[in-house]
Amino acid sequence: MSIVIAGRTLGLLALVVIVGSILYYMQQAYSGKIPNLRRLQAVDAIEEIMGRCVEMGRPAWYLMDNTNMTSPSVLAPTVAAFQILAYTARMAARLGATFFVPVTQGLAYSIANDIVEEAYKAEGKPEDFDPLGTVMYLPDGADRMYIINNLWSQKVAGVFFLGSWYHKAVIFTEAAASVGALTLGGTDTTHNIPFLVAICDYSIIGEELYALGAYVSQDPTQTSSLAGQDIGKYIALILILVGSILATVGFDISGMFAW
Amino acid sequence: MSDRLYKIQLPVYLTALFIILSVVEHFFPMPGVVTNFNVTMRSFVTVVSAAAFMLGIIFLTISHAKTITEQKSGWYYNLFYIAALLITIAFGLMGVRNESFLFIYDNMTAPIGAALYSLTAFYITSAAFRVFRARNWNAAILLVCGFIVLTMLIPIGAILLPPVVPIGEWLRSFPSSAGFRGMIMGTSLGVMGLAVRVLTGRQKDHLGIREERMGGE
């Protein structure tokens, strides 16, 4: 009997290398060597959107769609969206923008509420935080009508669509675009990235969401984990290049990885 | 034992244990007892979710009842919620195959869900009008590709314009798949990074725990 289940050795090797890289960079970060992250255009877009809202005297909204944190595929973008929320809420508090965060999941609601409240306190404006109105729980399903209706009635000037987005991406982004709101969209759900990219004024694609979260939070754990993930990307790039060349010259490698 | 051990360390250790067990089971042949343990643990997800659902119903009902007793504005909507909840629970307890319960599901719950979901159709149409404008080269490429793929997918499209079928298939099979796979790779690496952070106890947001981190704005 083999030690590893047949056909999974390469996957195990890749896992060991990538996890090892992430752990290595995390260790480096805790000893003071934090990797540099490129400044994304979205960081400036956050400031621009918030500034526009203040100038026009209209609210800024921060929407996250699916925040069910028990699902691993939703947890990663939700955590990134929370980090960006902390940055955005501080900017809203600093500039004096009216900020609104509707959340459709209980655990995420309590975390978002803490984040926004802390942000207002950190900017020395705790009185601007409305415990009943700044972050609001909306039952999933009822949120569609509430959000569409209020986007129109409040003439929202800026909307952030960040996190794990599903079919509501089209509904809300289009509604926001119709009222003339400046929008920033970003998700890692591949089938909804096109909608956010096409409709939003500014967009971040896939894992840029994690990078933006790490950049604005300046959290060494997140930053170092991104550096480790980059090693995985380099490996994937090399394998794609080698595979493409071998496939082009007619060399069949499909049977080589059955171990 | 300290409060911190119960509320923070124990959940982190348990999460790490279950991650390791799942990974080990995926790559290495394991004795039946380990596999069965993993299956049981996975079924616990359903049990815990159901318990959380019950808690949610109880707290939501208390909140609605409070609004009714205080006669706040729109209190009759809250009354409607409680009436709908009680009627559905009553019929549901008679059995999920009960005719009245199925009537509620088939004629109220399902159509309401479908109606909400169908909003997408209207918004996607107006979004298409907004997006498919040749404002620059990128938008023009999107417009042409979108036109080809949409024409290929409608039943009469292939009859009116036969060349759209091979071009559309090529667009979906090569540039589109290549882009999507790239995005999936990036996202998967991100999830791996998250798993390592959760495994090492550096990320606890999934437990509802936020601790002050180094740095920050």
Short mmCIF file of C-alpha atoms in Angstrom, two decimals:
data_model
loop_
_atom_site.label_atom_id
_atom_site.label_comp_id
_atom_site.label_asym_id
_atom_site.label_seq_id
_atom_site.Cartn_x
_atom_site.Cartn_y
_atom_site.Cartn_z
CA MET A 1 0.00 0.00 0.00
CA SER A 2 1.39 3.42 -0.96
CA ILE A 3 1.87 6.10 1.68
CA VAL A 4 0.00 8.74 -0.33
CA ILE A 5 -3.31 8.14 -2.12
CA ALA A 6 -2.61 7.58 -5.85
CA GLY A 7 -2.76 10.74 -7.97
CA ARG A 8 -2.47 13.12 -5.01
CA THR A 9 1.31 13.27 -4.49
CA LEU A 10 1.79 16.33 -6.70
CA GLY A 11 -1.03 18.12 -4.89
CA LEU A 12 0.57 17.25 -1.55
CA LEU A 13 3.95 18.55 -2.74
CA ALA A 14 2.37 21.80 -3.93
CA LEU A 15 0.55 22.15 -0.62
CA VAL A 16 3.74 21.60 1.39
CA VAL A 17 5.69 24.16 -0.69
CA ILE A 18 2.97 26.84 -0.61
CA VAL A 19 2.11 26.39 3.07
CA GLY A 20 5.84 26.33 3.86
CA SER A 21 6.31 29.62 1.97
CA ILE A 22 3.41 31.27 3.78
CA LEU A 23 4.74 30.12 7.17
CA TYR A 24 8.26 31.29 6.26
CA TYR A 25 7.08 34.78 5.31
CA MET A 26 4.85 34.97 8.39
CA GLN A 27 7.87 34.13 10.55
CA GLN A 28 9.92 36.79 8.72
CA ALA A 29 7.16 39.35 9.32
CA TYR A 30 7.08 38.65 13.04
CA SER A 31 10.84 39.17 13.18
CA GLY A 32 10.33 42.61 11.61
CA LYS A 33 10.80 41.94 7.88
CA ILE A 34 7.36 42.85 6.53
CA PRO A 35 7.06 42.55 2.72
CA ASN A 36 6.13 45.69 0.78
CA LEU A 37 2.78 45.77 -0.97
CA ARG A 38 2.12 47.76 -4.14
CA ARG A 39 -0.41 50.56 -3.62
CA LEU A 40 -3.56 49.68 -5.50
CA GLN A 41 -5.56 52.33 -7.36
CA ALA A 42 -8.56 51.27 -5.28
CA VAL A 43 -7.00 52.88 -2.18
CA ASP A 44 -7.25 56.28 -3.88
CA ALA A 45 -10.70 55.36 -5.16
CA ILE A 46 -11.93 54.89 -1.57
CA GLU A 47 -10.79 58.42 -0.74
CA GLU A 48 -12.31 59.83 -3.93
CA ILE A 49 -15.69 58.16 -3.33
CA MET A 50 -15.82 59.29 0.28
CA GLY A 51 -14.77 62.83 -0.66
CA ARG A 52 -17.50 62.99 -3.30
CA CYS A 53 -20.12 61.91 -0.75
CA VAL A 54 -19.02 64.66 1.64
CA GLU A 55 -18.99 67.32 -1.09
CA MET A 56 -22.47 66.34 -2.28
CA GLY A 57 -23.82 65.92 1.25
CA ARG A 58 -25.10 62.46 0.44
CA PRO A 59 -24.44 59.11 2.14
CA ALA A 60 -21.84 56.47 1.36
CA TRP A 61 -22.87 52.82 1.58
CA TYR A 62 -20.74 49.76 2.18
CA LEU A 63 -22.32 46.49 0.99
CA MET A 64 -20.88 43.00 1.45
CA ASP A 65 -23.62 40.57 0.19
CA ASN A 66 -22.88 37.04 1.44
CA THR A 67 -21.15 37.17 4.82
CA ASN A 68 -21.82 33.61 5.98
CA MET A 69 -18.49 33.09 7.73
CA THR A 70 -19.00 29.37 8.33
CA SER A 71 -18.20 28.76 4.65
CA PRO A 72 -14.43 28.80 3.90
CA SER A 73 -14.93 30.26 0.42
CA VAL A 74 -16.94 33.14 1.90
CA LEU A 75 -14.74 33.67 4.96
CA ALA A 76 -11.66 34.80 3.00
CA PRO A 77 -13.35 37.64 1.05
CA THR A 78 -15.44 38.60 4.08
CA VAL A 79 -12.33 39.02 6.24
CA ALA A 80 -10.77 41.19 3.51
CA ALA A 81 -14.01 43.19 3.26
CA PHE A 82 -13.91 43.77 7.03
CA GLN A 83 -10.36 45.08 6.83
CA ILE A 84 -11.34 47.50 4.07
CA LEU A 85 -14.44 48.41 6.08
CA ALA A 86 -12.23 49.46 9.02
CA TYR A 87 -10.23 51.76 6.73
CA THR A 88 -13.32 53.13 4.94
CA ALA A 89 -15.21 53.74 8.19
CA ARG A 90 -12.27 55.69 9.61
CA MET A 91 -12.17 57.80 6.48
CA ALA A 92 -15.94 58.38 6.68
CA ALA A 93 -15.60 59.43 10.32
CA ARG A 94 -12.63 61.70 9.57
CA LEU A 95 -14.29 63.45 6.61
CA GLY A 96 -17.73 63.57 8.24
CA ALA A 97 -19.53 61.45 5.63
CA THR A 98 -22.82 59.76 6.42
CA PHE A 99 -21.92 56.08 6.39
CA PHE A 100 -24.25 53.10 6.21
CA VAL A 101 -23.43 49.38 6.37
CA PRO A 102 -26.28 46.90 5.93
CA VAL A 103 -25.39 43.28 6.85
CA THR A 104 -27.50 40.16 6.32
CA GLN A 105 -25.83 37.71 8.70
CA GLY A 106 -25.80 37.78 12.49
CA LEU A 107 -22.14 37.07 13.26
CA ALA A 108 -20.96 39.39 10.49
CA TYR A 109 -23.33 42.08 11.76
CA SER A 110 -21.82 42.07 15.25
CA ILE A 111 -18.26 42.15 13.83
CA ALA A 112 -19.09 44.95 11.37
CA ASN A 113 -20.76 46.92 14.15
CA ASP A 114 -17.64 46.61 16.34
CA ILE A 115 -15.36 47.61 13.45
CA VAL A 116 -17.33 50.73 12.55
CA GLU A 117 -17.83 51.79 16.17
CA GLU A 118 -14.08 51.39 16.84
CA ALA A 119 -13.31 53.42 13.70
CA TYR A 120 -15.49 56.34 14.85
CA LYS A 121 -13.90 56.19 18.32
CA ALA A 122 -10.40 56.08 16.82
CA GLU A 123 -11.16 59.27 14.86
CA GLY A 124 -12.45 60.94 18.01
CA LYS A 125 -16.03 61.13 16.75
CA PRO A 126 -17.96 58.48 18.71
CA GLU A 127 -21.05 60.72 18.72
CA ASP A 128 -21.31 60.42 14.92
CA PHE A 129 -21.79 56.64 15.21
CA ASP A 130 -25.46 55.74 15.35
CA PRO A 131 -25.78 52.35 17.15
CA LEU A 132 -29.12 51.68 15.43
CA GLY A 133 -28.49 53.23 12.02
CA THR A 134 -24.85 53.11 10.94
CA VAL A 135 -24.62 49.33 10.81
CA MET A 136 -27.97 47.64 10.30
CA TYR A 137 -29.07 44.00 10.23
CA LEU A 138 -31.28 43.26 7.24
CA PRO A 139 -32.78 39.77 6.79
CA ASP A 140 -31.53 38.12 3.61
CA GLY A 141 -34.27 38.47 1.02
CA ALA A 142 -35.79 41.64 2.48
CA ASP A 143 -32.48 43.41 1.87
CA ARG A 144 -33.05 43.67 -1.88
CA MET A 145 -36.12 45.88 -1.66
CA TYR A 146 -34.73 47.93 1.22
CA ILE A 147 -31.44 48.62 -0.53
CA ILE A 148 -32.87 49.38 -3.97
CA ASN A 149 -35.56 51.65 -2.51
CA ASN A 150 -33.17 53.54 -0.24
CA LEU A 151 -30.46 53.89 -2.88
CA TRP A 152 -33.04 55.92 -4.81
CA SER A 153 -34.69 57.80 -1.97
CA GLN A 154 -31.43 58.82 -0.27
CA LYS A 155 -29.66 59.56 -3.59
CA VAL A 156 -26.56 57.72 -2.38
CA ALA A 157 -23.39 59.26 -3.83
CA GLY A 158 -20.93 56.44 -3.26
CA VAL A 159 -21.23 52.69 -2.83
CA PHE A 160 -18.64 50.02 -2.04
CA PHE A 161 -19.37 46.46 -3.20
CA LEU A 162 -16.73 44.35 -1.53
CA GLY A 163 -16.71 40.76 -0.30
CA SER A 164 -18.33 37.58 -1.55
CA TRP A 165 -20.87 38.64 -4.18
CA TYR A 166 -23.48 36.48 -5.88
CA HIS A 167 -26.50 37.33 -8.07
CA LYS A 168 -27.25 40.47 -6.06
CA ALA A 169 -24.10 41.99 -7.60
CA VAL A 170 -26.04 42.86 -10.76
CA ILE A 171 -29.12 44.15 -8.95
CA PHE A 172 -27.33 46.46 -6.52
CA THR A 173 -24.54 47.72 -8.78
CA GLU A 174 -27.01 48.58 -11.52
CA ALA A 175 -29.32 50.31 -9.02
CA ALA A 176 -26.35 52.30 -7.67
CA ALA A 177 -25.20 53.22 -11.19
CA SER A 178 -28.75 54.37 -12.04
CA VAL A 179 -28.78 56.87 -9.16
CA GLY A 180 -25.38 58.18 -10.28
CA ALA A 181 -23.36 56.83 -7.36
CA LEU A 182 -19.59 56.46 -7.73
CA THR A 183 -18.86 52.80 -7.11
CA LEU A 184 -15.98 50.52 -6.16
CA GLY A 185 -16.56 46.79 -6.63
CA GLY A 186 -14.46 43.77 -5.82
CA THR A 187 -15.14 40.11 -5.27
CA ASP A 188 -13.45 36.74 -5.63
CA THR A 189 -16.58 34.87 -6.81
CA THR A 190 -15.43 34.34 -10.37
CA HIS A 191 -18.87 34.26 -12.01
CA ASN A 192 -19.74 37.70 -10.59
CA ILE A 193 -16.44 39.49 -11.20
CA PRO A 194 -17.53 40.49 -14.76
CA PHE A 195 -20.62 42.31 -13.47
CA LEU A 196 -18.67 44.29 -10.90
CA VAL A 197 -15.91 45.12 -13.38
CA ALA A 198 -18.35 46.17 -16.09
CA ILE A 199 -20.74 48.25 -14.00
CA CYS A 200 -18.58 49.75 -11.23
CA ASP A 201 -16.48 52.88 -11.77
CA TYR A 202 -13.52 51.28 -10.00
CA SER A 203 -12.98 47.58 -9.55
CA ILE A 204 -10.61 45.10 -7.99
CA ILE A 205 -10.42 41.62 -9.42
CA GLY A 206 -10.28 38.35 -7.48
CA GLU A 207 -7.37 38.19 -5.08
CA GLU A 208 -6.77 41.95 -5.36
CA LEU A 209 -9.50 42.05 -2.74
CA TYR A 210 -7.19 40.24 -0.29
CA ALA A 211 -4.30 42.50 -1.31
CA LEU A 212 -6.38 45.64 -0.72
CA GLY A 213 -7.47 44.29 2.68
CA ALA A 214 -3.87 43.59 3.64
CA TYR A 215 -2.66 46.96 2.30
CA VAL A 216 -5.18 49.12 4.15
CA SER A 217 -4.92 47.12 7.40
CA GLN A 218 -1.08 46.98 7.32
CA ASP A 219 -1.52 43.70 9.17
CA PRO A 220 1.78 41.76 9.06
CA THR A 221 -0.01 38.38 9.11
CA GLN A 222 -2.03 39.26 6.01
CA THR A 223 0.86 40.92 4.20
CA SER A 224 3.25 38.04 4.80
CA SER A 225 0.60 35.50 3.85
CA LEU A 226 0.21 37.32 0.50
CA ALA A 227 3.98 37.09 -0.07
CA GLY A 228 3.80 33.33 0.56
CA GLN A 229 0.88 32.99 -1.85
CA ASP A 230 2.98 34.70 -4.53
CA ILE A 231 5.38 31.74 -4.40
CA GLY A 232 2.40 29.54 -5.31
CA LYS A 233 1.68 31.85 -8.25
CA TYR A 234 5.27 31.64 -9.50
CA ILE A 235 5.11 27.83 -9.32
CA ALA A 236 1.80 27.86 -11.23
CA LEU A 237 3.31 30.20 -13.86
CA ILE A 238 6.34 27.94 -14.38
CA LEU A 239 4.15 24.82 -14.61
CA ILE A 240 1.81 26.52 -17.11
CA LEU A 241 4.74 27.62 -19.27
CA VAL A 242 6.44 24.21 -19.19
CA GLY A 243 3.10 22.44 -19.81
CA SER A 244 2.25 24.73 -22.74
CA ILE A 245 5.65 24.15 -24.37
CA LEU A 246 5.45 20.36 -23.91
CA ALA A 247 1.86 20.24 -25.19
CA THR A 248 2.84 22.40 -28.21
CA VAL A 249 5.68 20.04 -29.20
CA GLY A 250 3.33 17.09 -28.82
CA PHE A 251 4.77 15.59 -25.62
CA ASP A 252 1.98 13.93 -23.62
CA ILE A 253 2.52 14.44 -19.90
CA SER A 254 -0.95 13.46 -18.69
CA GLY A 255 0.19 10.02 -17.52
CA MET A 256 3.19 11.34 -15.59
CA PHE A 257 1.24 12.58 -12.59
CA ALA A 258 -0.73 9.47 -11.69
CA TRP A 259 1.44 8.93 -8.60
CA MET B 1 -9.39 27.04 33.51
CA SER B 2 -9.28 30.64 32.43
CA ASP B 3 -11.99 32.36 30.40
CA ARG B 4 -9.51 32.98 27.55
CA LEU B 5 -8.77 29.25 27.26
CA TYR B 6 -12.48 28.42 26.93
CA LYS B 7 -13.47 31.24 24.61
CA ILE B 8 -10.40 31.70 22.40
CA GLN B 9 -7.73 29.01 22.69
CA LEU B 10 -9.97 25.93 22.77
CA PRO B 11 -11.95 26.90 19.61
CA VAL B 12 -8.65 27.72 17.85
CA TYR B 13 -7.14 24.33 18.82
CA LEU B 14 -10.31 22.50 17.74
CA THR B 15 -10.33 24.34 14.39
CA ALA B 16 -6.67 23.44 13.82
CA LEU B 17 -7.33 19.79 14.71
CA PHE B 18 -10.22 19.50 12.25
CA ILE B 19 -8.24 21.22 9.48
CA ILE B 20 -5.33 18.80 9.97
CA LEU B 21 -7.64 15.76 10.07
CA SER B 22 -9.41 16.82 6.85
CA VAL B 23 -6.12 17.47 5.02
CA VAL B 24 -4.54 14.22 6.22
CA GLU B 25 -7.62 12.23 5.20
CA HIS B 26 -7.51 13.76 1.70
CA PHE B 27 -3.88 12.81 1.01
CA PHE B 28 -3.17 9.67 3.05
CA PRO B 29 -5.00 6.34 3.36
CA MET B 30 -6.54 6.42 6.82
CA PRO B 31 -8.10 3.72 9.00
CA GLY B 32 -11.90 3.61 9.00
CA VAL B 33 -12.11 5.10 12.48
CA VAL B 34 -10.50 8.39 11.33
CA THR B 35 -12.70 8.60 8.21
CA ASN B 36 -15.83 7.92 10.26
CA PHE B 37 -14.78 10.53 12.80
CA ASN B 38 -14.37 13.11 10.00
CA VAL B 39 -17.77 12.25 8.54
CA THR B 40 -19.37 12.63 11.99
CA MET B 41 -17.64 15.98 12.50
CA ARG B 42 -18.87 17.21 9.13
CA SER B 43 -22.45 16.25 10.07
CA PHE B 44 -21.99 18.34 13.23
CA VAL B 45 -21.90 21.39 10.94
CA THR B 46 -25.55 20.74 10.07
CA VAL B 47 -26.47 20.18 13.74
CA VAL B 48 -24.73 23.36 14.92
CA SER B 49 -26.27 25.36 12.05
CA ALA B 50 -29.73 24.10 13.02
CA ALA B 51 -29.13 25.11 16.64
CA ALA B 52 -28.00 28.57 15.51
CA PHE B 53 -31.10 28.80 13.32
CA MET B 54 -33.34 28.05 16.32
CA LEU B 55 -31.59 30.74 18.36
CA GLY B 56 -32.07 33.19 15.50
CA ILE B 57 -35.81 32.44 15.33
CA ILE B 58 -36.20 32.89 19.09
CA PHE B 59 -34.38 36.24 19.20
CA LEU B 60 -36.11 37.53 16.07
CA THR B 61 -39.51 36.59 17.53
CA ILE B 62 -38.68 38.34 20.81
CA SER B 63 -37.65 41.45 18.85
CA HIS B 64 -40.88 41.42 16.80
CA ALA B 65 -43.03 40.77 19.90
CA LYS B 66 -41.40 43.74 21.62
CA THR B 67 -42.29 46.01 18.69
CA ILE B 68 -45.91 44.82 18.80
CA THR B 69 -46.31 45.31 22.56
CA GLU B 70 -44.77 48.80 22.34
CA GLN B 71 -47.04 49.59 19.32
CA LYS B 72 -44.13 51.10 17.39
CA SER B 73 -44.68 52.37 13.84
CA GLY B 74 -45.47 49.57 11.40
CA TRP B 75 -46.13 47.10 14.25
CA TYR B 76 -48.68 45.23 12.11
CA TYR B 77 -45.82 44.00 9.88
CA ASN B 78 -44.29 42.40 12.96
CA LEU B 79 -47.64 40.80 13.78
CA PHE B 80 -47.74 39.43 10.24
CA TYR B 81 -44.29 37.88 10.77
CA ILE B 82 -45.34 36.15 14.01
CA ALA B 83 -48.60 34.89 12.48
CA ALA B 84 -46.74 33.53 9.41
CA LEU B 85 -44.12 31.89 11.64
CA LEU B 86 -46.67 30.22 13.94
CA ILE B 87 -48.86 28.96 11.10
CA THR B 88 -45.87 27.54 9.19
CA ILE B 89 -44.41 25.89 12.31
CA ALA B 90 -47.82 24.40 13.19
CA PHE B 91 -48.23 22.80 9.76
CA GLY B 92 -44.55 21.84 9.64
CA LEU B 93 -44.84 19.95 12.91
CA MET B 94 -47.63 17.86 11.37
CA GLY B 95 -45.00 16.65 8.90
CA VAL B 96 -43.02 18.13 6.05
CA ARG B 97 -45.18 16.13 3.62
CA ASN B 98 -48.33 17.61 5.12
CA GLU B 99 -50.52 19.07 2.34
CA SER B 100 -51.05 22.42 4.04
CA PHE B 101 -47.35 22.80 4.71
CA LEU B 102 -46.53 21.92 1.11
CA PHE B 103 -49.19 24.40 -0.03
CA ILE B 104 -47.44 27.17 1.93
CA TYR B 105 -44.08 26.18 0.51
CA ASP B 106 -45.18 25.69 -3.10
CA ASN B 107 -47.51 28.70 -3.32
CA MET B 108 -45.88 31.26 -1.04
CA THR B 109 -42.25 30.58 -0.11
CA ALA B 110 -41.08 29.33 -3.51
CA PRO B 111 -42.82 32.04 -5.62
CA ILE B 112 -41.61 34.82 -3.29
CA GLY B 113 -38.04 33.49 -3.60
CA ALA B 114 -38.37 33.19 -7.37
CA ALA B 115 -39.81 36.72 -7.64
CA LEU B 116 -36.90 38.16 -5.66
CA TYR B 117 -34.39 36.23 -7.74
CA SER B 118 -36.09 37.28 -10.97
CA LEU B 119 -35.22 40.91 -10.21
CA THR B 120 -31.83 39.97 -11.64
CA ALA B 121 -33.34 39.62 -15.12
CA PHE B 122 -34.55 43.24 -15.19
CA TYR B 123 -31.37 44.68 -13.76
CA ILE B 124 -29.11 42.60 -15.99
CA THR B 125 -30.94 44.02 -19.02
CA SER B 126 -30.47 47.64 -18.01
CA ALA B 127 -26.89 46.81 -16.96
CA ALA B 128 -26.27 45.41 -20.45
CA PHE B 129 -27.46 48.69 -22.00
CA ARG B 130 -25.12 50.59 -19.69
CA VAL B 131 -22.10 48.36 -20.26
CA PHE B 132 -22.35 47.59 -23.96
CA ARG B 133 -21.32 51.03 -25.19
CA ALA B 134 -18.13 51.40 -27.20
CA ARG B 135 -16.68 54.23 -25.08
CA ASN B 136 -13.09 53.02 -25.52
CA TRP B 137 -11.18 50.08 -27.00
CA ASN B 138 -11.73 47.83 -23.98
CA ALA B 139 -15.47 48.51 -23.98
CA ALA B 140 -15.59 47.97 -27.76
CA ILE B 141 -13.94 44.54 -27.41
CA LEU B 142 -16.40 43.65 -24.65
CA LEU B 143 -19.29 44.80 -26.86
CA VAL B 144 -18.18 42.70 -29.85
CA CYS B 145 -17.45 39.59 -27.75
CA GLY B 146 -20.73 40.00 -25.84
CA PHE B 147 -22.67 40.33 -29.09
CA ILE B 148 -21.06 37.19 -30.56
CA VAL B 149 -21.62 35.02 -27.46
CA LEU B 150 -25.20 36.25 -26.92
CA THR B 151 -26.06 35.71 -30.59
CA MET B 152 -24.58 32.20 -30.40
CA LEU B 153 -26.69 31.36 -27.33
CA ILE B 154 -30.09 32.51 -28.62
CA PRO B 155 -31.86 29.78 -30.66
CA ILE B 156 -32.18 31.80 -33.87
CA GLY B 157 -28.69 33.30 -33.64
CA ALA B 158 -26.87 30.38 -35.25
CA ILE B 159 -29.34 30.37 -38.18
CA LEU B 160 -29.08 34.10 -38.83
CA LEU B 161 -25.31 34.34 -38.37
CA PRO B 162 -23.65 30.88 -38.60
CA PRO B 163 -20.04 32.16 -38.07
CA VAL B 164 -20.91 33.25 -34.51
CA VAL B 165 -21.00 29.60 -33.36
CA PRO B 166 -17.30 28.68 -33.88
CA ILE B 167 -16.12 32.17 -32.83
CA GLY B 168 -18.34 32.14 -29.75
CA GLU B 169 -17.22 28.63 -28.79
CA TRP B 170 -13.58 29.70 -29.19
CA LEU B 171 -14.16 32.79 -27.01
CA ARG B 172 -15.71 30.66 -24.27
CA SER B 173 -13.20 27.82 -24.47
CA PHE B 174 -9.95 29.77 -24.65
CA PRO B 175 -9.74 33.47 -23.61
CA SER B 176 -12.66 33.20 -21.18
CA SER B 177 -11.57 29.89 -19.57
CA ALA B 178 -7.96 31.05 -19.34
CA GLY B 179 -8.98 34.24 -17.53
CA PHE B 180 -11.30 32.38 -15.18
CA ARG B 181 -8.69 29.76 -14.34
CA GLY B 182 -6.21 32.49 -13.48
CA MET B 183 -8.74 34.06 -11.15
CA ILE B 184 -9.57 30.68 -9.58
CA MET B 185 -5.86 30.03 -8.94
CA GLY B 186 -5.45 33.40 -7.22
CA THR B 187 -8.56 32.86 -5.13
CA SER B 188 -7.54 29.31 -4.18
CA LEU B 189 -4.14 30.55 -3.04
CA GLY B 190 -5.93 33.19 -0.98
CA VAL B 191 -8.05 30.50 0.69
CA MET B 192 -4.87 28.49 1.41
CA GLY B 193 -3.36 31.57 3.03
CA LEU B 194 -6.49 31.95 5.13
CA ALA B 195 -6.34 28.27 6.14
CA VAL B 196 -2.74 28.69 7.33
CA ARG B 197 -3.67 31.79 9.34
CA VAL B 198 -6.64 29.98 10.92
CA LEU B 199 -4.53 26.86 11.57
CA THR B 200 -1.84 28.87 13.33
CA GLY B 201 -4.42 30.86 15.30
CA ARG B 202 -3.46 34.16 13.66
CA GLN B 203 -6.96 34.67 12.26
CA LYS B 204 -10.00 34.21 14.51
CA ASP B 205 -12.70 36.20 12.72
CA HIS B 206 -14.64 33.01 11.92
CA LEU B 207 -15.14 32.56 15.67
CA GLY B 208 -16.42 36.11 16.01
CA ILE B 209 -13.16 37.10 17.74
CA ARG B 210 -11.37 40.25 16.69
CA GLU B 211 -8.13 41.01 18.44
CA GLU B 212 -6.07 44.17 17.99
CA ARG B 213 -3.43 43.55 15.37
CA MET B 214 -0.02 45.06 14.87
CA GLY B 215 0.05 48.08 12.59
CA GLY B 216 -3.26 49.40 11.30
CA GLU B 217 -4.03 52.80 9.96
#
